[in-house]
Short mmCIF file of C-alpha atoms and ligand atoms in Angstrom, two decimals:
data_model
loop_
_atom_site.label_atom_id
_atom_site.label_comp_id
_atom_site.label_asym_id
_atom_site.label_seq_id
_atom_site.Cartn_x
_atom_site.Cartn_y
_atom_site.Cartn_z
CA MET A 83 29.84 85.16 118.03
CA GLN A 84 30.06 82.28 120.06
CA GLU A 85 32.88 80.23 120.30
CA ILE A 86 33.76 77.92 117.54
CA LYS A 87 36.45 75.49 118.81
CA ALA A 88 37.89 73.93 114.86
CA ASN A 89 39.10 77.68 114.96
CA ASP A 90 41.86 77.05 117.70
CA PRO A 91 44.47 78.77 116.05
CA LYS A 92 47.05 75.92 118.88
CA LEU A 93 45.29 72.24 117.00
CA ARG A 94 47.16 69.49 115.06
CA SER A 95 45.86 67.16 113.16
CA TRP A 96 47.34 63.24 113.34
CA VAL A 97 47.27 63.76 109.42
CA GLU A 98 50.54 65.98 107.75
CA VAL A 99 49.89 68.89 106.68
CA ALA A 100 52.51 71.14 104.66
CA PRO A 101 52.96 74.71 106.66
CA HIS A 102 51.93 76.87 103.29
CA SER A 103 48.13 74.53 103.14
CA ASP A 104 45.12 75.63 102.07
CA PHE A 105 43.64 73.23 104.42
CA PRO A 106 44.65 72.80 107.71
CA ILE A 107 42.27 71.41 110.57
CA GLN A 108 41.08 75.34 111.63
CA ASN A 109 39.86 75.07 107.72
CA LEU A 110 37.58 71.21 107.07
CA PRO A 111 35.54 72.88 103.92
CA PHE A 112 32.93 70.11 102.60
CA GLY A 113 33.79 68.84 99.26
CA ILE A 114 32.47 66.08 96.66
CA PHE A 115 35.13 63.39 95.63
CA ARG A 116 34.59 60.33 93.90
CA THR A 117 36.26 57.51 92.79
CA GLU A 118 36.76 55.04 89.75
CA SER A 119 34.79 51.68 92.10
CA GLN A 120 32.70 54.55 93.96
CA LEU A 121 29.74 56.44 94.46
CA PRO A 122 29.97 60.16 94.92
CA HIS A 123 30.84 60.65 98.79
CA VAL A 124 30.56 63.62 100.79
CA CYS A 125 33.55 64.85 102.64
CA CYS A 126 36.68 67.46 104.40
CA ALA A 127 40.22 68.32 103.26
CA ILE A 128 43.10 68.06 105.48
CA GLY A 129 46.61 69.25 103.95
CA ASP A 130 46.83 66.78 100.48
CA LYS A 131 43.96 64.26 101.44
CA LEU A 132 40.63 64.46 102.24
CA ILE A 133 38.71 62.31 104.89
CA ASP A 134 35.72 60.46 103.62
CA LEU A 135 32.33 61.17 105.36
CA LYS A 136 30.03 58.61 104.31
CA ALA A 137 32.78 55.74 105.94
CA LEU A 138 32.67 57.55 108.48
CA HIS A 139 29.29 57.20 108.84
CA VAL A 140 29.26 53.30 108.16
CA MET A 141 32.00 53.56 110.67
CA GLY A 142 30.36 54.60 113.37
CA TYR A 143 32.10 57.70 114.13
CA LEU A 144 29.36 59.81 113.08
CA GLU A 145 27.28 58.95 115.85
CA ASN A 146 24.57 60.93 117.24
CA LEU A 147 24.57 63.37 114.60
CA PRO A 148 21.21 63.79 112.44
CA PHE A 149 23.49 62.75 109.26
CA THR A 150 21.72 60.09 107.32
CA LEU A 151 24.12 57.67 104.90
CA GLU A 152 22.25 59.03 101.97
CA ASP A 153 23.20 62.84 102.87
CA MET A 154 26.78 61.51 102.86
CA VAL A 155 26.53 59.19 99.16
CA SER A 156 25.24 62.09 97.68
CA ASP A 157 26.50 63.63 94.44
CA SER A 158 26.75 67.13 95.64
CA LEU A 159 26.09 69.00 99.61
CA ASN A 160 22.17 70.55 99.35
CA ARG A 161 21.77 67.10 101.29
CA CYS A 162 24.00 67.43 103.91
CA MET A 163 22.87 70.91 104.03
CA ARG A 164 19.32 70.85 104.84
CA HIS A 165 20.40 70.24 108.10
CA GLY A 166 20.76 73.55 108.60
CA LYS A 167 23.55 76.60 110.24
CA GLN A 168 24.85 73.89 113.28
CA GLY A 169 23.65 70.73 111.05
CA MET A 170 26.56 72.12 109.34
CA ARG A 171 28.63 73.38 112.22
CA ASP A 172 28.25 70.80 114.81
CA LEU A 173 29.52 67.60 111.73
CA ARG A 174 32.92 69.74 111.14
CA ASN A 175 33.23 70.70 114.96
CA ARG A 176 33.68 66.43 115.12
CA VAL A 177 35.65 65.67 111.86
CA SER A 178 38.20 68.22 113.33
CA LYS A 179 38.04 66.04 116.96
CA LEU A 180 38.11 62.94 115.27
CA LEU A 181 41.49 64.35 112.99
CA ARG A 182 43.29 66.15 116.29
CA SER A 183 46.32 64.76 117.28
CA ASP A 184 45.36 63.98 120.91
CA MET A 185 42.17 62.37 120.27
CA PRO A 186 43.42 58.65 119.64
CA ASP A 187 40.23 57.23 118.70
CA LEU A 188 40.64 57.35 114.94
CA ARG A 189 43.73 58.36 114.58
CA ASP A 190 44.66 54.65 116.33
CA LYS A 191 42.67 52.45 114.52
CA GLU A 192 44.97 52.44 111.32
CA HIS A 193 42.90 49.62 109.26
CA HIS A 194 39.76 52.34 109.03
CA VAL A 195 42.79 55.40 108.83
CA ARG A 196 43.23 52.78 106.01
CA GLN A 197 39.88 53.52 104.63
CA VAL A 198 38.81 56.77 105.61
CA LEU A 199 42.04 58.63 103.97
CA PHE A 200 42.37 59.71 100.28
CA ASN A 201 45.83 61.80 98.22
CA GLN A 202 43.07 64.72 97.03
CA ASN A 203 45.11 63.96 93.85
CA GLU A 204 44.09 60.27 93.25
CA VAL A 205 40.70 61.23 93.40
CA GLN A 206 37.34 63.28 91.12
CA LEU A 207 36.82 65.99 93.08
CA LEU A 208 33.15 66.84 92.02
CA MET A 209 30.78 70.52 92.12
CA PRO A 210 30.17 70.67 95.29
CA ILE A 211 26.88 71.72 94.82
CA LYS A 212 23.78 71.39 93.03
CA VAL A 213 23.15 75.10 92.83
CA GLY A 214 19.59 76.69 92.05
CA ASP A 215 19.29 80.15 91.02
CA TYR A 216 22.66 82.27 91.24
CA THR A 217 22.81 86.00 91.64
CA ASP A 218 25.46 88.60 90.87
CA PHE A 219 25.97 92.00 93.08
CA TYR A 220 28.27 94.39 91.56
CA SER A 221 29.94 95.01 95.07
CA SER A 222 33.13 96.56 94.85
CA GLU A 223 33.17 100.62 94.65
CA ASP A 224 36.66 100.10 92.71
CA HIS A 225 35.41 98.70 89.91
CA ALA A 226 32.04 99.74 89.57
CA ARG A 227 34.20 102.85 90.02
CA ASN A 228 37.16 102.25 86.77
CA VAL A 229 33.89 100.56 84.71
CA GLY A 230 32.75 103.90 85.06
CA THR A 231 35.12 106.26 84.63
CA MET A 232 36.33 103.88 80.80
CA PHE A 233 32.46 104.31 79.94
CA ARG A 234 30.74 107.25 81.02
CA ASP A 235 32.10 110.48 82.73
CA PRO A 236 34.43 110.29 84.98
CA ALA A 237 33.35 113.00 87.52
CA LYS A 238 30.42 110.67 87.54
CA ALA A 239 31.35 107.32 87.42
CA LEU A 240 28.79 105.53 90.15
CA LEU A 241 25.32 106.07 89.31
CA PRO A 242 23.05 107.98 91.65
CA ASN A 243 21.71 104.41 93.19
CA TRP A 244 25.17 103.03 93.62
CA LYS A 245 26.30 103.88 97.13
CA HIS A 246 22.54 102.88 98.94
CA LEU A 247 21.40 99.62 97.38
CA PRO A 248 23.92 96.55 96.17
CA VAL A 249 23.44 96.51 92.99
CA GLY A 250 22.39 92.36 91.23
CA TYR A 251 21.49 91.02 89.35
CA HIS A 252 19.70 86.86 88.68
CA GLY A 253 22.57 84.96 86.45
CA ARG A 254 22.22 81.95 85.48
CA ALA A 255 23.10 78.51 87.53
CA SER A 256 23.13 75.39 84.62
CA SER A 257 27.10 76.58 83.20
CA ILE A 258 28.27 77.03 86.08
CA THR A 259 30.88 74.12 87.03
CA ILE A 260 33.86 72.50 88.99
CA SER A 261 37.35 73.75 88.71
CA GLY A 262 39.51 71.91 85.37
CA THR A 263 36.79 72.63 83.34
CA PRO A 264 37.65 73.43 79.89
CA PHE A 265 35.69 75.36 77.90
CA HIS A 266 34.97 76.87 73.99
CA ARG A 267 35.75 80.69 73.47
CA PRO A 268 31.60 81.95 73.46
CA LYS A 269 30.75 83.20 70.26
CA GLY A 270 27.72 85.52 69.19
CA GLN A 271 27.16 89.40 68.83
CA THR A 272 28.85 92.55 68.27
CA ASN A 273 29.28 95.39 67.25
CA ALA A 274 31.50 97.82 67.72
CA SER A 275 29.57 101.04 66.86
CA ASP A 276 26.08 100.56 67.20
CA GLU A 277 26.16 102.41 64.21
CA THR A 278 27.42 99.71 62.23
CA MET A 279 24.82 96.71 61.50
CA PRO A 280 26.41 93.38 64.24
CA VAL A 281 28.23 90.73 63.02
CA PHE A 282 28.30 86.94 64.30
CA GLY A 283 31.52 85.66 65.55
CA PRO A 284 33.36 84.18 68.16
CA SER A 285 33.75 86.90 70.87
CA LYS A 286 37.13 88.69 70.82
CA GLN A 287 37.11 90.39 74.60
CA LEU A 288 37.70 87.01 76.41
CA ASP A 289 37.98 88.12 79.61
CA PHE A 290 38.21 87.16 83.32
CA GLU A 291 35.92 88.50 86.71
CA LEU A 292 37.45 87.67 90.17
CA GLU A 293 34.78 87.46 92.45
CA VAL A 294 34.18 85.06 95.96
CA ALA A 295 30.73 84.00 96.15
CA PHE A 296 28.85 82.21 98.80
CA VAL A 297 25.82 79.19 99.06
CA THR A 298 22.64 79.57 101.37
CA PHE A 299 21.16 77.47 103.78
CA ASP A 300 17.23 77.15 103.26
CA GLY A 301 15.78 80.61 104.22
CA LYS A 302 12.53 81.44 105.44
CA PRO A 303 9.26 81.44 103.69
CA LEU A 304 8.14 83.55 100.36
CA GLY A 305 6.77 86.83 101.11
CA GLU A 306 9.07 87.36 104.68
CA ASN A 307 13.01 89.01 104.57
CA ILE A 308 15.94 87.83 106.33
CA SER A 309 18.12 90.38 108.44
CA THR A 310 21.33 91.72 107.57
CA ALA A 311 21.71 90.62 111.70
CA GLU A 312 20.10 87.49 111.03
CA ALA A 313 21.98 86.01 108.05
CA ASP A 314 25.13 84.92 109.04
CA ASP A 315 22.33 82.17 109.81
CA TYR A 316 21.24 80.86 106.33
CA ILE A 317 25.14 81.49 104.44
CA PHE A 318 27.04 78.06 104.71
CA GLY A 319 29.81 79.09 102.89
CA MET A 320 32.42 80.49 100.59
CA LEU A 321 34.41 79.49 97.33
CA LEU A 322 35.92 81.23 94.48
CA PHE A 323 34.30 82.13 91.66
CA ASN A 324 35.26 83.15 88.66
CA ASP A 325 32.44 85.10 85.78
CA TRP A 326 33.44 84.33 82.45
CA SER A 327 32.62 87.60 80.74
CA ALA A 328 32.77 88.79 76.66
CA ARG A 329 33.16 91.89 76.30
CA ASP A 330 32.50 92.61 73.81
CA ILE A 331 29.39 90.82 73.25
CA GLN A 332 28.34 92.32 76.62
CA ARG A 333 28.48 96.24 75.87
CA TRP A 334 26.42 95.45 72.66
CA GLU A 335 23.70 93.16 74.67
CA TYR A 336 23.24 94.87 78.27
CA VAL A 337 21.32 97.54 76.72
CA PRO A 338 18.28 98.41 78.75
CA LEU A 339 18.49 95.44 80.75
CA GLY A 340 21.95 93.86 81.21
CA PRO A 341 24.36 91.40 80.14
CA PHE A 342 22.05 88.59 79.15
CA ILE A 343 24.82 85.54 77.03
CA SER A 344 28.12 87.57 77.68
CA LYS A 345 27.99 86.20 80.83
CA ASN A 346 25.72 82.86 80.68
CA PHE A 347 27.43 80.51 78.90
CA ILE A 348 29.80 79.73 81.56
CA SER A 349 31.13 79.79 85.56
CA THR A 350 34.04 78.76 87.30
CA VAL A 351 33.77 77.90 91.18
CA SER A 352 37.20 76.12 93.86
CA PRO A 353 36.47 72.07 94.36
CA TRP A 354 35.80 73.28 98.68
CA LEU A 355 33.04 74.94 100.30
CA VAL A 356 34.94 77.28 102.83
CA THR A 357 32.43 77.32 106.53
CA LEU A 358 31.72 81.03 106.73
CA ASP A 359 32.40 79.59 110.22
CA ALA A 360 35.80 78.46 109.04
CA LEU A 361 36.53 82.29 108.13
CA GLU A 362 35.10 84.48 111.20
CA PRO A 363 38.78 84.79 112.55
CA PHE A 364 39.06 86.73 109.63
CA ARG A 365 36.02 89.25 109.98
CA VAL A 366 37.61 92.85 109.96
CA PRO A 367 36.00 96.11 109.66
CA GLY A 368 34.18 97.70 106.01
CA PRO A 369 34.25 100.90 104.85
CA VAL A 370 32.27 103.83 105.98
CA GLN A 371 29.45 104.05 104.21
CA ASP A 372 28.88 107.05 103.43
CA PRO A 373 25.71 108.55 102.79
CA GLU A 374 24.10 106.59 105.41
CA VAL A 375 22.28 103.70 103.65
CA LEU A 376 18.82 103.20 105.07
CA SER A 377 17.95 101.16 108.04
CA TYR A 378 17.48 97.70 106.84
CA LEU A 379 20.59 97.61 105.50
CA LYS A 380 21.96 98.48 108.67
CA TYR A 381 24.59 96.06 110.21
CA ALA A 382 26.31 95.81 114.12
CA GLY A 383 30.38 94.78 114.14
CA ASP A 384 33.22 93.70 111.74
CA LYS A 385 31.82 92.33 108.43
CA ASN A 386 33.66 92.43 105.60
CA ILE A 387 36.51 89.64 105.24
CA ASP A 388 40.16 89.67 104.61
CA ILE A 389 41.34 87.13 102.04
CA ASN A 390 44.23 87.53 100.29
CA LEU A 391 42.80 87.11 96.25
CA GLN A 392 44.95 86.98 93.10
CA VAL A 393 44.58 85.63 89.38
CA ALA A 394 47.42 84.15 87.23
CA ILE A 395 47.21 83.23 83.59
CA LYS A 396 49.22 80.50 82.03
CA PRO A 397 49.52 80.46 78.04
CA GLU A 398 49.34 77.24 76.38
CA GLN A 399 52.87 76.66 76.46
CA ALA A 400 54.49 79.01 79.24
CA SER A 401 54.76 78.92 83.03
CA GLU A 402 52.33 81.58 84.62
CA THR A 403 52.11 85.26 84.86
CA ILE A 404 50.11 86.94 88.26
CA VAL A 405 48.36 89.64 87.16
CA SER A 406 46.35 90.76 89.69
CA HIS A 407 46.19 90.34 93.23
CA SER A 408 42.83 92.15 95.30
CA ASN A 409 41.36 91.52 98.28
CA TYR A 410 38.00 90.42 99.29
CA LYS A 411 38.20 93.42 102.51
CA TYR A 412 37.47 95.89 99.89
CA MET A 413 34.34 94.98 98.99
CA TYR A 414 31.96 98.03 100.07
CA TRP A 415 28.34 95.94 100.20
CA ASN A 416 28.88 93.24 102.85
CA MET A 417 27.53 89.40 102.43
CA GLU A 418 24.32 90.17 105.27
CA GLN A 419 23.91 93.22 102.94
CA GLN A 420 23.81 91.37 100.44
CA LEU A 421 21.31 89.08 101.30
CA ALA A 422 19.16 91.44 103.16
CA HIS A 423 18.47 93.87 100.56
CA HIS A 424 17.66 90.04 97.81
CA THR A 425 14.92 89.12 100.65
CA VAL A 426 14.23 92.66 101.02
CA ASN A 427 10.99 92.74 99.00
CA GLY A 428 9.87 89.62 100.41
CA CYS A 429 11.91 86.79 97.39
CA ASN A 430 12.93 83.99 98.97
CA ILE A 431 16.17 82.25 99.10
CA ARG A 432 16.68 78.36 98.86
CA CYS A 433 19.80 75.84 100.06
CA GLY A 434 22.23 75.63 97.84
CA ASP A 435 21.58 79.93 96.21
CA MET A 436 25.01 80.97 95.32
CA MET A 437 25.49 83.82 95.31
CA ALA A 438 28.85 86.33 93.92
CA SER A 439 29.93 89.11 95.31
CA GLY A 440 30.75 90.81 91.70
CA THR A 441 34.03 91.73 90.84
CA ILE A 442 37.04 92.26 93.27
CA SER A 443 39.24 95.44 92.64
CA GLY A 444 41.53 97.10 94.27
CA PRO A 445 42.33 100.66 95.36
CA HIS A 446 44.97 101.06 92.66
CA GLU A 447 46.53 99.19 89.66
CA GLY A 448 47.81 95.87 90.69
CA SER A 449 44.84 94.82 92.26
CA PHE A 450 42.33 95.54 89.67
CA GLY A 451 39.81 91.87 89.22
CA SER A 452 39.29 91.87 85.49
CA MET A 453 41.37 91.83 82.45
CA LEU A 454 39.29 95.30 80.70
CA GLU A 455 40.48 96.92 84.10
CA ILE A 456 44.63 95.74 84.37
CA ALA A 457 44.85 96.62 80.47
CA TRP A 458 42.61 100.08 80.91
CA LYS A 459 39.46 98.42 77.97
CA GLY A 460 42.77 97.35 75.96
CA THR A 461 45.10 100.83 75.66
CA LYS A 462 47.94 99.13 78.47
CA PRO A 463 48.07 95.48 77.50
CA VAL A 464 49.93 93.42 80.47
CA SER A 465 53.62 92.04 79.65
CA MET A 466 53.14 88.20 79.75
CA ASN A 467 56.64 85.75 81.29
CA ASP A 468 57.10 84.50 78.22
CA GLY A 469 57.50 88.02 75.96
CA SER A 470 53.54 87.64 74.74
CA THR A 471 50.80 90.48 75.76
CA ARG A 472 47.23 89.86 77.27
CA SER A 473 45.10 92.70 76.89
CA PHE A 474 41.61 89.87 77.17
CA ILE A 475 42.16 85.92 77.35
CA GLN A 476 44.06 84.01 74.04
CA ASP A 477 42.94 80.11 73.41
CA GLY A 478 45.10 78.35 75.26
CA ASP A 479 45.80 80.76 78.22
CA THR A 480 44.36 79.07 81.67
CA VAL A 481 43.35 81.30 83.94
CA ILE A 482 43.48 79.86 88.22
CA ILE A 483 41.89 82.14 91.22
CA ARG A 484 43.79 81.39 94.88
CA GLY A 485 42.74 83.05 97.57
CA HIS A 486 43.41 82.47 101.70
CA ALA A 487 43.39 84.21 104.91
CA GLU A 488 45.76 84.12 107.07
CA LYS A 489 46.01 84.95 110.69
CA ASN A 490 47.87 83.75 113.82
CA GLY A 491 50.55 81.49 111.69
CA VAL A 492 46.69 79.66 110.16
CA ARG A 493 46.25 80.03 106.93
CA ILE A 494 42.21 79.28 105.94
CA GLY A 495 42.03 79.03 101.90
CA PHE A 496 39.99 77.64 99.20
CA GLY A 497 42.01 75.73 96.35
CA GLU A 498 42.31 76.32 93.41
CA CYS A 499 39.81 78.25 90.52
CA SER A 500 41.10 77.02 87.46
CA ALA A 501 40.40 76.58 83.83
CA LYS A 502 40.83 76.81 79.93
CA VAL A 503 39.95 78.62 77.34
CA LEU A 504 39.63 76.46 73.74
CA PRO A 505 39.43 77.97 70.10
CA SER A 506 35.03 78.13 69.33
CA LEU A 507 33.57 75.51 67.66
CA PRO A 508 33.72 75.79 63.54
CA1 CA B 1070 30.32 89.57 87.34
#
């Protein structure tokens, strides 16, 4: 792995960053923001501020990089991402250099600083990616085992294919929305017994799924595959992902082709694209894969990532209760294997495709990634701080996912992935 200077734990910025901020100079995730008077621009987060890359471009600070002004005045990162892994790495390195406490170029030009820095809480953050195709995997062994145990024979909780390939399905891109977007409880068909007639109405078992997702650059031409060794060159970065699910609708509809309208009504993502480069220092070994995987799924090096994850539920009139502490390092299949499997048949990927991990559950109670598992199919309701209980998500609840990696005094965070559930439309 080539050394990435922007990751040096010793770096400090002349922009003040609070000790537990998700966004120190070692992170510099990319996003899209707009103010009341301006079109959307590309930006990077630093502390509780953001730096406007369009303004930097106009002032000449992005000279000798391949990016045009149009790349920076855009309502998504896709145009920038057309410059590929090296282009985005060079851009992040340049922003890092401009923000370093020992670099006076921008620091000492007060009239420029005033034009490029904005308070995050005074602007609107927009959906950072125009999502092309969306794929959802099912790659946490503990999650797959929990679900298999609940709905099938516990002795055969994992289906025969599970340890031989990263199971996944093609989802819906149009309903992926940015954190802070409320939505109405979905309606659909349910049938509790399979023996009776189905009924139509609001889902009674609305659930979250704690996931992270990665976003890709343009891949190879149709027909060619991406190996596990090549995969990182095609992955831009990651964000937090809530794959909202209506369990009662899912139960009735999913046979034999998998979930459909129980999943496609909305998914929520966090606003900042944290680069894979920023996450490299937090790589850890994955689990031993036994039985041995087929050769196209073999990989070298540490490919899991140690990212602490947390889910909180905030009822309408009460403070939040944390219902899960999990970690992305628990995954059985890593991103590199997921991408290799996705493309081994010649399927092409494109700039802005989004691939979600699948629900991330840990090995013990307290680390499960969905209410289905936390309340164990409704048999163990969870107590909230206000004295109420939850088996699934109620109207008025806000579900908040947070995540960060931390090592050597550096904390790389994602910001919040949050959405409120409103009552069903009539
Ligand atoms: Ca999912």
